[in-house]
């Protein structure tokens, strides 16, 4: 972290820029790099070390990459979609602005699955993203570009969005940390909406101290987002493992062998670090993904109705009527997966059928919230798998879109309940990383980060051999 700061003031800046361009040519993680604009923003908004919130001084000069569905003034805002090609953000998201005020340097926009819909970062109009550990494999998604930018040492810190796992799953696939905060703790103003009741801005980093510091800088109420909440203002003290009870699944369902093995090992590692662990069951696991997709697609069908080809974005040149313009803008401007989800969303919301799908999904959501609240009365954190498989191959040999959807249960749980969850790297499986996640009560981010920090005594991640970065 210190290295990044001093280097950017010195002559290593050129080297970093060169490295970013060279590695990105293969990996496809970034879809816009503009250091000059980043420096201009930093000059305009950085409030100076004295005015910065306590504990966030170390963000000064830290290069930051931002998922391309989060607005950064003067940068593109494509959401990985043709329909928003050439759109430039006139202002910055509150989360970004707070990082700029703390001195961070926005350098790039990250590739993603179109509108955040996907788990492999292969669904972008701007091309696929590759995993820096093995380029034949996916980096996870939908914040795959953000995860790769960090894992490959292009930047130490990136923002993503997590609606059903899109920060945690790519973090796990790339061997870094990924935090989905409590719903409402980080403002969504300037985040392009996918499913508003589930959307959160999340953080990807290779260093917990930096993750914590950026979380502190961004958190808190924002008058531009009425769903924001204050949360505790005091940074929690380091916890004592002896009094911290962590739940785990004695029989986790549906995991591929290497994932099941490393999950079990991470339970033992926590015990070795002095934690009291408690076996629990999640009997309602199979309801999670269907509920998530029902709610997410319903909200997406409403949120994405605004892309009509008239106000901004892609516009077919020779449409003869307004109706044809909108029809063609949407069918030519939106990718297949996005169109599928809009159709699904409209299907579950159609008149007379709401109680069959949408309302049932809402009941499940309510039930999950209640069950998890009860569960967290007896434990402080819950250790869960992130994704049932290790990173999978790109292309036809990988997982189908449908299999990927079924695999979202372990991550989308935290989005349905609104609770925070942190993915952390725990092992390598061959040349690819594996991760687990810690979920907690609302506003328990500090505790989760603290446990992850302690876990480094057992396992501490490294950079991919072919992408060592410029700065250690
Ligand atoms: N994989 C999930 C989906 O495709 C997660 C998306 C997200 O969190 N943005 O919906």
Coordinates of C-alpha atoms and ligand atoms in Angstrom, one line a residue:
X1 CA 0.0 0.0 0.0
X2 CA 2.7 2.4 1.0
X3 CA 4.5 1.4 -2.2
X4 CA 1.7 2.6 -4.3
X5 CA 1.5 6.0 -2.7
X6 CA 5.1 6.9 -2.9
X7 CA 5.6 5.4 -6.4
X8 CA 2.9 7.5 -7.9
X9 CA 4.6 10.6 -6.8
X10 CA 7.8 9.4 -8.2
X11 CA 9.0 8.2 -11.6
X12 CA 7.3 4.8 -11.3
X13 CA 4.1 6.3 -12.6
X14 CA 5.2 5.7 -16.2
X15 CA 6.1 2.2 -15.4
X16 CA 2.7 1.5 -13.9
X17 CA 0.9 3.0 -16.9
X18 CA 3.0 0.9 -19.3
X19 CA 2.2 -2.2 -17.2
X20 CA -1.5 -1.5 -17.2
X21 CA -1.6 -1.2 -21.0
X22 CA 0.6 -4.2 -21.6
X23 CA -1.3 -6.6 -19.3
X24 CA -4.7 -5.3 -20.3
X25 CA -4.0 -6.1 -23.9
X26 CA -4.3 -9.7 -23.0
X27 CA -6.6 -9.7 -20.1
X28 CA -9.4 -7.3 -21.3
X29 CA -10.1 -6.1 -17.8
X30 CA -10.2 -2.3 -18.5
X31 CA -12.3 -0.7 -21.2
X32 CA -11.1 2.9 -20.6
X33 CA -7.9 4.1 -19.2
X34 CA -7.5 7.9 -18.7
X35 CA -4.9 8.9 -16.2
X36 CA -5.1 12.6 -17.2
X37 CA -8.8 12.8 -16.3
X38 CA -8.0 10.9 -13.1
X39 CA -5.4 13.5 -12.1
X40 CA -7.7 16.4 -13.0
X41 CA -10.4 14.9 -10.8
X42 CA -8.0 14.4 -8.0
X43 CA -6.8 18.0 -8.2
X44 CA -10.4 19.2 -8.2
X45 CA -11.8 17.1 -5.3
X46 CA -9.0 16.0 -3.0
X47 CA -9.7 17.8 0.2
X48 CA -6.2 17.5 1.7
X49 CA -5.1 15.1 4.4
X50 CA -6.3 17.3 7.2
X51 CA -9.9 17.4 6.2
X52 CA -10.1 13.7 5.4
X53 CA -12.2 11.5 7.6
X54 CA -10.2 9.8 10.3
X55 CA -8.6 6.6 9.2
X56 CA -8.7 7.3 5.5
X57 CA -5.4 9.1 5.0
X58 CA -3.8 6.2 3.3
X59 CA -6.0 6.6 0.2
X60 CA -3.9 9.6 -1.1
X61 CA -2.5 8.8 -4.5
X62 CA -3.9 5.2 -4.5
X63 CA -4.9 4.2 -8.1
X64 CA -8.5 3.2 -8.4
X65 CA -10.3 1.3 -11.1
X66 CA -14.1 1.5 -11.3
X67 CA -16.7 -0.9 -12.7
X68 CA -18.2 0.6 -15.8
X69 CA -21.7 0.7 -14.3
X70 CA -20.6 3.3 -11.7
X71 CA -20.4 7.0 -12.8
X72 CA -17.0 8.8 -12.8
X73 CA -17.1 12.3 -14.1
X74 CA -15.7 12.6 -17.6
X75 CA -15.3 8.8 -18.0
X76 CA -17.5 6.5 -20.1
X77 CA -20.4 4.7 -18.5
X78 CA -21.2 1.9 -20.9
X79 CA -22.3 -0.8 -18.5
X80 CA -20.7 -3.2 -20.9
X81 CA -23.6 -2.6 -23.3
X82 CA -23.8 -1.4 -26.8
X83 CA -26.9 0.6 -25.9
X84 CA -24.8 2.9 -23.7
X85 CA -21.8 3.1 -26.0
X86 CA -20.3 6.6 -26.0
X87 CA -22.2 7.7 -22.9
X88 CA -20.1 9.9 -20.7
X89 CA -20.9 10.5 -17.0
X90 CA -21.5 14.2 -16.2
X91 CA -20.9 13.6 -12.5
X92 CA -19.4 11.0 -10.1
X93 CA -21.2 8.5 -8.0
X94 CA -21.2 9.5 -4.3
X95 CA -19.0 6.5 -3.5
X96 CA -16.5 7.5 -6.1
X97 CA -16.6 11.2 -5.1
X98 CA -15.8 10.3 -1.5
X99 CA -12.8 8.3 -2.6
X100 CA -11.7 11.2 -4.7
X101 CA -12.1 13.6 -1.8
X102 CA -9.9 11.2 0.2
X103 CA -7.2 11.6 -2.5
X104 CA -7.7 8.4 -4.5
X105 CA -6.7 8.5 -8.2
X106 CA -9.3 7.2 -10.6
X107 CA -7.4 5.7 -13.5
X108 CA -9.7 3.3 -15.4
X109 CA -13.2 1.8 -16.0
X110 CA -13.5 -1.9 -15.7
X111 CA -15.1 -4.4 -18.0
X112 CA -18.2 -6.3 -16.8
X113 CA -21.0 -8.6 -17.8
X114 CA -23.6 -6.3 -19.5
X115 CA -25.5 -4.4 -16.8
X116 CA -24.0 -6.7 -14.2
X117 CA -25.9 -9.7 -15.5
X118 CA -23.6 -12.8 -15.4
X119 CA -21.0 -14.7 -13.5
X120 CA -18.2 -15.0 -15.9
X121 CA -17.4 -11.6 -17.5
X122 CA -17.8 -13.1 -21.0
X123 CA -21.1 -11.2 -21.6
X124 CA -19.7 -7.8 -22.5
X125 CA -20.1 -5.8 -25.7
X126 CA -16.4 -4.9 -25.2
X127 CA -15.2 -8.5 -25.2
X128 CA -14.4 -11.2 -22.7
X129 CA -12.2 -10.8 -19.6
X130 CA -9.5 -13.5 -18.8
X131 CA -8.4 -14.9 -15.5
X132 CA -4.8 -13.7 -14.9
X133 CA -3.9 -17.0 -13.2
X134 CA -4.8 -19.0 -16.3
X135 CA -6.1 -17.1 -19.4
X136 CA -8.2 -20.1 -20.5
X137 CA -10.4 -19.6 -17.5
X138 CA -13.1 -17.1 -16.6
X139 CA -12.3 -14.5 -13.9
X140 CA -15.9 -14.7 -12.5
X141 CA -18.4 -11.9 -12.8
X142 CA -20.0 -9.7 -13.2
X143 CA -17.2 -7.4 -11.7
X144 CA -14.6 -9.6 -13.5
X145 CA -12.7 -6.6 -14.9
X146 CA -12.4 -5.0 -11.4
X147 CA -11.2 -8.3 -9.9
X148 CA -8.6 -8.9 -12.6
X149 CA -7.4 -5.3 -12.5
X150 CA -6.6 -5.9 -8.8
X151 CA -5.4 -9.5 -9.0
X152 CA -3.0 -8.7 -11.9
X153 CA -1.5 -5.8 -9.9
X154 CA -2.7 -3.0 -12.3
X155 CA -4.3 -1.2 -9.4
X156 CA -4.5 -2.1 -5.7
X157 CA -8.2 -1.1 -5.3
X158 CA -11.3 -1.4 -7.5
X159 CA -15.0 -0.8 -7.1
X160 CA -17.6 -3.3 -8.3
X161 CA -21.3 -3.9 -7.8
X162 CA -22.8 -6.9 -6.0
X163 CA -26.5 -7.7 -6.7
X164 CA -26.2 -11.4 -6.4
X165 CA -22.5 -12.1 -5.8
X166 CA -20.8 -10.0 -8.5
X167 CA -18.1 -8.7 -6.2
X168 CA -17.5 -11.9 -4.1
X169 CA -17.5 -14.5 -6.8
X170 CA -14.9 -12.8 -9.1
X171 CA -12.8 -11.9 -6.0
X172 CA -12.8 -15.6 -5.1
X173 CA -12.0 -16.7 -8.7
X174 CA -9.0 -14.2 -8.8
X175 CA -7.6 -14.8 -5.3
X176 CA -8.4 -11.4 -3.8
X177 CA -10.7 -9.9 -1.1
X178 CA -14.2 -8.8 -2.1
X179 CA -16.7 -7.0 0.2
X180 CA -20.4 -6.7 -0.3
X181 CA -21.4 -4.3 2.5
X182 CA -24.7 -4.1 4.3
X183 CA -27.5 -2.8 2.0
X184 CA -27.7 1.0 2.2
X185 CA -24.3 1.6 3.9
X186 CA -22.7 2.8 0.7
X187 CA -24.8 5.1 -1.5
X188 CA -26.1 3.8 -4.8
X189 CA -26.3 7.3 -6.3
X190 CA -24.4 7.0 -9.6
X191 CA -24.6 3.2 -9.7
X192 CA -26.6 2.2 -12.8
X193 CA -29.6 0.3 -11.4
X194 CA -29.9 -3.4 -12.1
X195 CA -32.1 -4.7 -9.3
X196 CA -32.4 -1.8 -6.8
X197 CA -33.5 -3.6 -3.7
X198 CA -30.4 -5.9 -4.0
X199 CA -27.8 -3.7 -5.6
X200 CA -24.8 -2.6 -3.5
X201 CA -21.5 -1.1 -4.5
X202 CA -18.7 -3.3 -3.3
X203 CA -14.9 -3.2 -2.9
X204 CA -12.2 -5.4 -4.4
X205 CA -8.7 -5.3 -3.0
X206 CA -5.6 -7.4 -2.4
X207 CA -5.0 -5.8 1.0
X208 CA -7.5 -5.7 3.9
X209 CA -6.1 -2.4 5.3
X210 CA -6.9 -0.7 2.0
X211 CA -10.3 -2.4 1.8
X212 CA -11.2 -1.1 5.3
X213 CA -9.9 2.4 4.6
X214 CA -11.9 2.7 1.4
X215 CA -15.0 1.3 3.1
X216 CA -14.7 3.9 5.8
X217 CA -14.3 6.7 3.3
X218 CA -17.4 5.7 1.3
X219 CA -19.9 4.7 4.0
X220 CA -22.7 6.7 5.4
X221 CA -25.9 8.6 4.6
X222 CA -26.2 10.4 1.3
X223 CA -29.1 12.8 0.5
X224 CA -29.1 11.6 -3.1
X225 CA -30.0 8.0 -2.0
X226 CA -32.9 7.7 0.4
X227 CA -32.1 4.1 1.2
X228 CA -28.8 5.0 2.8
X229 CA -28.3 4.3 6.5
X230 CA -25.9 5.6 9.1
X231 CA -24.7 2.4 10.7
X232 CA -22.3 2.4 13.6
X233 CA -19.7 5.3 13.4
X234 CA -17.1 3.8 15.6
X235 CA -14.6 1.5 14.1
X236 CA -14.9 -1.8 16.1
X237 CA -12.0 -2.9 18.2
X238 CA -10.1 -6.1 17.2
X239 CA -12.1 -9.0 18.4
X240 CA -11.1 -11.9 20.6
X241 CA -11.4 -15.2 18.7
X242 CA -12.2 -17.1 21.9
X243 CA -15.5 -15.3 22.2
X244 CA -16.3 -15.2 18.6
X245 CA -18.6 -18.0 17.3
X246 CA -18.5 -18.8 13.7
X247 CA -21.1 -21.0 12.1
X248 CA -20.4 -23.4 9.2
X249 CA -22.2 -26.0 7.1
X250 CA -21.5 -29.5 8.2
X251 CA -22.8 -30.8 5.0
X252 CA -22.6 -28.0 2.3
X253 CA -24.7 -29.0 -0.7
X254 CA -23.8 -29.1 -4.3
X255 CA -20.1 -28.4 -4.0
X256 CA -17.5 -29.7 -6.4
X257 CA -14.8 -31.8 -4.6
X258 CA -12.0 -29.3 -4.5
X259 CA -14.3 -26.6 -3.2
X260 CA -15.8 -28.9 -0.6
X261 CA -12.3 -29.9 0.6
X262 CA -11.0 -26.3 0.9
X263 CA -14.2 -25.3 2.6
X264 CA -13.7 -28.0 5.2
X265 CA -10.1 -27.0 5.6
X266 CA -11.0 -23.4 6.2
X267 CA -13.3 -24.4 9.0
X268 CA -10.4 -26.3 10.6
X269 CA -8.1 -23.3 10.0
X270 CA -10.5 -21.0 11.9
X271 CA -10.6 -23.5 14.7
X272 CA -6.8 -23.5 14.6
X273 CA -6.8 -19.7 14.9
X274 CA -8.9 -20.1 18.1
X275 CA -12.4 -19.6 17.0
X276 CA -15.3 -21.6 18.3
X277 CA -17.2 -23.0 15.3
X278 CA -20.7 -24.3 15.3
X279 CA -22.2 -26.6 12.7
X280 CA -25.5 -25.2 11.2
X281 CA -27.8 -26.2 8.4
X282 CA -29.3 -24.1 5.6
X283 CA -32.4 -26.2 4.7
X284 CA -33.8 -23.5 2.5
X285 CA -30.7 -23.2 0.2
X286 CA -32.6 -24.5 -2.9
X287 CA -35.1 -21.6 -2.7
X288 CA -32.5 -18.9 -2.8
X289 CA -31.5 -18.8 -6.4
X290 CA -35.1 -19.0 -7.8
X291 CA -36.2 -16.2 -5.4
X292 CA -33.2 -14.1 -6.4
X293 CA -33.8 -14.5 -10.1
X294 CA -37.5 -13.8 -9.8
X295 CA -36.9 -10.5 -7.8
X296 CA -33.8 -9.5 -9.8
X297 CA -35.4 -9.9 -13.2
X298 CA -38.6 -8.2 -12.1
X299 CA -36.7 -5.2 -10.9
X300 CA -34.4 -5.3 -14.0
X301 CA -37.4 -5.2 -16.4
X302 CA -38.5 -2.0 -14.8
X303 CA -35.1 -0.4 -14.4
X304 CA -34.0 -1.2 -18.0
X305 CA -37.2 0.2 -19.6
X306 CA -35.5 3.6 -19.7
X307 CA -33.2 2.5 -22.5
X308 CA -35.4 3.4 -25.4
X309 CA -32.9 4.7 -27.9
X310 CA -34.3 8.2 -27.7
X311 CA -32.7 9.9 -24.8
X312 CA -29.1 8.5 -25.0
X313 CA -27.0 5.7 -26.2
X314 CA -27.2 3.6 -29.3
X315 CA -29.7 4.6 -32.0
X316 CA -30.3 2.8 -35.2
X317 CA -29.8 5.3 -38.1
X318 CA -32.7 4.6 -40.4
X319 CA -35.7 3.8 -38.2
X320 CA -39.0 5.0 -39.8
X321 CA -41.1 5.4 -36.7
X322 CA -40.7 6.0 -33.0
X323 CA -41.9 2.5 -32.3
X324 CA -39.4 1.0 -34.7
X325 CA -36.6 3.1 -33.3
X326 CA -37.2 1.8 -29.8
X327 CA -37.7 -1.8 -30.9
X328 CA -34.5 -1.8 -32.8
X329 CA -32.5 0.2 -30.3
X330 CA -33.4 -2.4 -27.7
X331 CA -33.0 -5.5 -29.8
X332 CA -29.7 -4.4 -31.5
X333 CA -28.4 -2.5 -28.4
X334 CA -29.0 -5.1 -25.7
X335 CA -27.3 -8.5 -25.6
X336 CA -29.1 -11.8 -25.4
X337 CA -28.7 -12.4 -21.7
X338 CA -30.1 -8.9 -20.9
X339 CA -33.0 -9.4 -23.2
X340 CA -33.7 -12.8 -21.7
X341 CA -33.9 -11.3 -18.2
X342 CA -36.1 -8.4 -19.3
X343 CA -38.5 -11.0 -20.8
X344 CA -38.3 -13.1 -17.6
X345 CA -39.0 -10.1 -15.5
X346 CA -42.0 -9.1 -17.5
X347 CA -43.2 -12.7 -17.4
X348 CA -43.1 -13.0 -13.6
X349 CA -44.8 -9.6 -13.2
X350 CA -47.6 -10.0 -15.7
X351 CA -51.1 -9.3 -14.6
X352 CA -52.8 -12.2 -12.8
X353 CA -49.6 -14.2 -12.3
X354 CA -47.8 -12.1 -9.7
X355 CA -48.7 -14.4 -6.8
X356 CA -47.4 -17.4 -8.6
X357 CA -43.8 -16.0 -8.9
X358 CA -43.1 -12.5 -7.6
X359 CA -45.1 -12.6 -4.4
X360 CA -43.8 -16.1 -3.6
X361 CA -40.2 -14.9 -4.1
X362 CA -40.9 -12.0 -1.7
X363 CA -42.3 -14.4 0.9
X364 CA -39.1 -16.5 0.6
X365 CA -37.0 -13.3 1.0
X366 CA -38.9 -12.4 4.1
X367 CA -38.5 -15.9 5.5
X368 CA -34.7 -15.9 4.8
X369 CA -34.3 -12.6 6.5
X370 CA -36.1 -13.9 9.6
X371 CA -34.1 -17.2 9.6
X372 CA -30.8 -15.4 9.2
X373 CA -31.6 -12.9 12.0
X374 CA -32.4 -15.8 14.3
X375 CA -29.2 -17.6 13.3
X376 CA -27.0 -14.6 14.0
X377 CA -28.3 -14.5 17.5
X378 CA -26.2 -17.5 18.3
X379 CA -23.1 -16.8 16.1
X380 CA -21.2 -13.7 15.1
X381 CA -20.3 -14.8 11.6
X382 CA -21.1 -17.6 9.1
X383 CA -18.6 -19.2 6.9
X384 CA -20.0 -20.1 3.5
X385 CA -18.7 -21.3 0.1
X386 CA -18.8 -18.6 -2.5
X387 CA -19.4 -20.6 -5.7
X388 CA -19.9 -24.4 -5.9
X389 CA -17.1 -24.8 -8.5
X390 CA -13.5 -23.5 -8.9
X391 CA -13.0 -21.0 -11.8
X392 CA -14.3 -22.7 -14.9
X393 CA -13.1 -22.7 -18.5
X394 CA -14.0 -19.9 -20.9
X395 CA -16.1 -20.9 -23.9
X396 CA -18.2 -24.0 -24.6
X397 CA -16.3 -26.2 -22.2
X398 CA -17.2 -24.0 -19.3
X399 CA -20.5 -23.7 -17.4
X400 CA -23.7 -22.9 -19.3
X401 CA -25.6 -19.7 -18.4
X402 CA -28.3 -21.8 -16.8
X403 CA -25.8 -23.7 -14.6
X404 CA -24.2 -20.4 -13.6
X405 CA -27.6 -19.2 -12.4
X406 CA -28.2 -22.3 -10.3
X407 CA -24.8 -21.7 -8.7
X408 CA -25.7 -18.3 -7.3
X409 CA -27.4 -19.5 -4.1
X410 CA -24.5 -19.1 -1.7
X411 CA -23.8 -15.5 -2.8
X412 CA -27.3 -14.1 -3.4
X413 CA -28.4 -15.1 0.1
X414 CA -26.6 -12.0 1.5
X415 CA -28.3 -9.8 -1.1
X416 CA -31.7 -11.1 -0.3
X417 CA -31.2 -10.5 3.4
X418 CA -29.2 -7.2 3.1
X419 CA -26.4 -8.5 5.3
X420 CA -22.7 -8.0 4.6
X421 CA -20.4 -10.7 3.3
X422 CA -16.7 -10.8 2.6
X423 CA -15.0 -13.2 0.2
X424 CA -11.4 -14.1 1.1
X425 CA -8.8 -16.3 -0.7
X426 CA -8.0 -19.5 1.2
X427 CA -6.1 -21.8 -1.2
X428 CA -4.9 -22.6 -4.6
X429 CA -6.4 -25.5 -6.7
X430 CA -3.7 -26.2 -9.2
X431 CA -2.9 -22.8 -10.8
X432 CA -6.3 -21.3 -9.8
X433 CA -7.4 -19.6 -6.6
X434 CA -10.2 -20.7 -4.3
X435 CA -12.1 -18.5 -1.8
X436 CA -14.8 -18.7 0.9
X437 CA -17.0 -16.0 2.3
X438 CA -17.8 -14.7 5.8
X439 CA -21.3 -13.4 6.2
X440 CA -22.4 -11.4 9.2
X441 CA -25.1 -9.4 10.9
X442 CA -26.0 -6.0 9.5
X443 CA -23.1 -3.6 10.0
X444 CA -20.6 -6.2 11.0
X445 CA -18.2 -5.4 8.2
X446 CA -15.4 -4.5 10.6
X447 CA -15.6 -7.9 12.3
X448 CA -15.6 -9.7 8.9
X449 CA -12.5 -7.8 7.8
X450 CA -10.9 -8.5 11.1
X451 CA -11.5 -12.2 10.9
X452 CA -10.1 -12.2 7.3
X453 CA -7.0 -10.3 8.5
X454 CA -6.4 -12.9 11.2
X455 CA -6.9 -15.7 8.6
X456 CA -3.8 -14.4 6.8
X457 CA -1.8 -16.1 9.5
X458 CA -3.0 -19.3 8.0
X459 CA -3.0 -18.4 4.3
X460 CA -1.8 -15.3 2.6
X461 CA -2.5 -14.8 -1.1
X462 CA 0.0 -13.9 -3.8
X463 CA 0.0 -12.5 -7.4
X464 CA -0.3 -14.6 -10.5
X465 CA 3.2 -15.5 -11.7
X466 CA 2.6 -14.0 -15.2
X467 CA 1.2 -10.8 -13.8
X468 CA 3.4 -9.8 -10.9
X469 CA 2.6 -6.1 -11.2
X470 CA 5.1 -3.3 -10.9
X471 CA 4.8 -2.5 -7.2
X472 CA 4.9 -5.0 -4.4
Ligands
LIG1 N1 -24.5 -13.8 -11.1 C1 -25.5 -13.0 -10.7 C2 -26.4 -12.6 -11.8 O1 -26.1 -12.9 -12.9 C3 -25.0 -11.8 -9.9 C4 -25.1 -10.5 -10.6 C5 -24.6 -9.4 -9.8 O2 -24.3 -9.5 -8.6 N2 -24.6 -8.2 -10.4 O3 -27.4 -12.0 -11.7

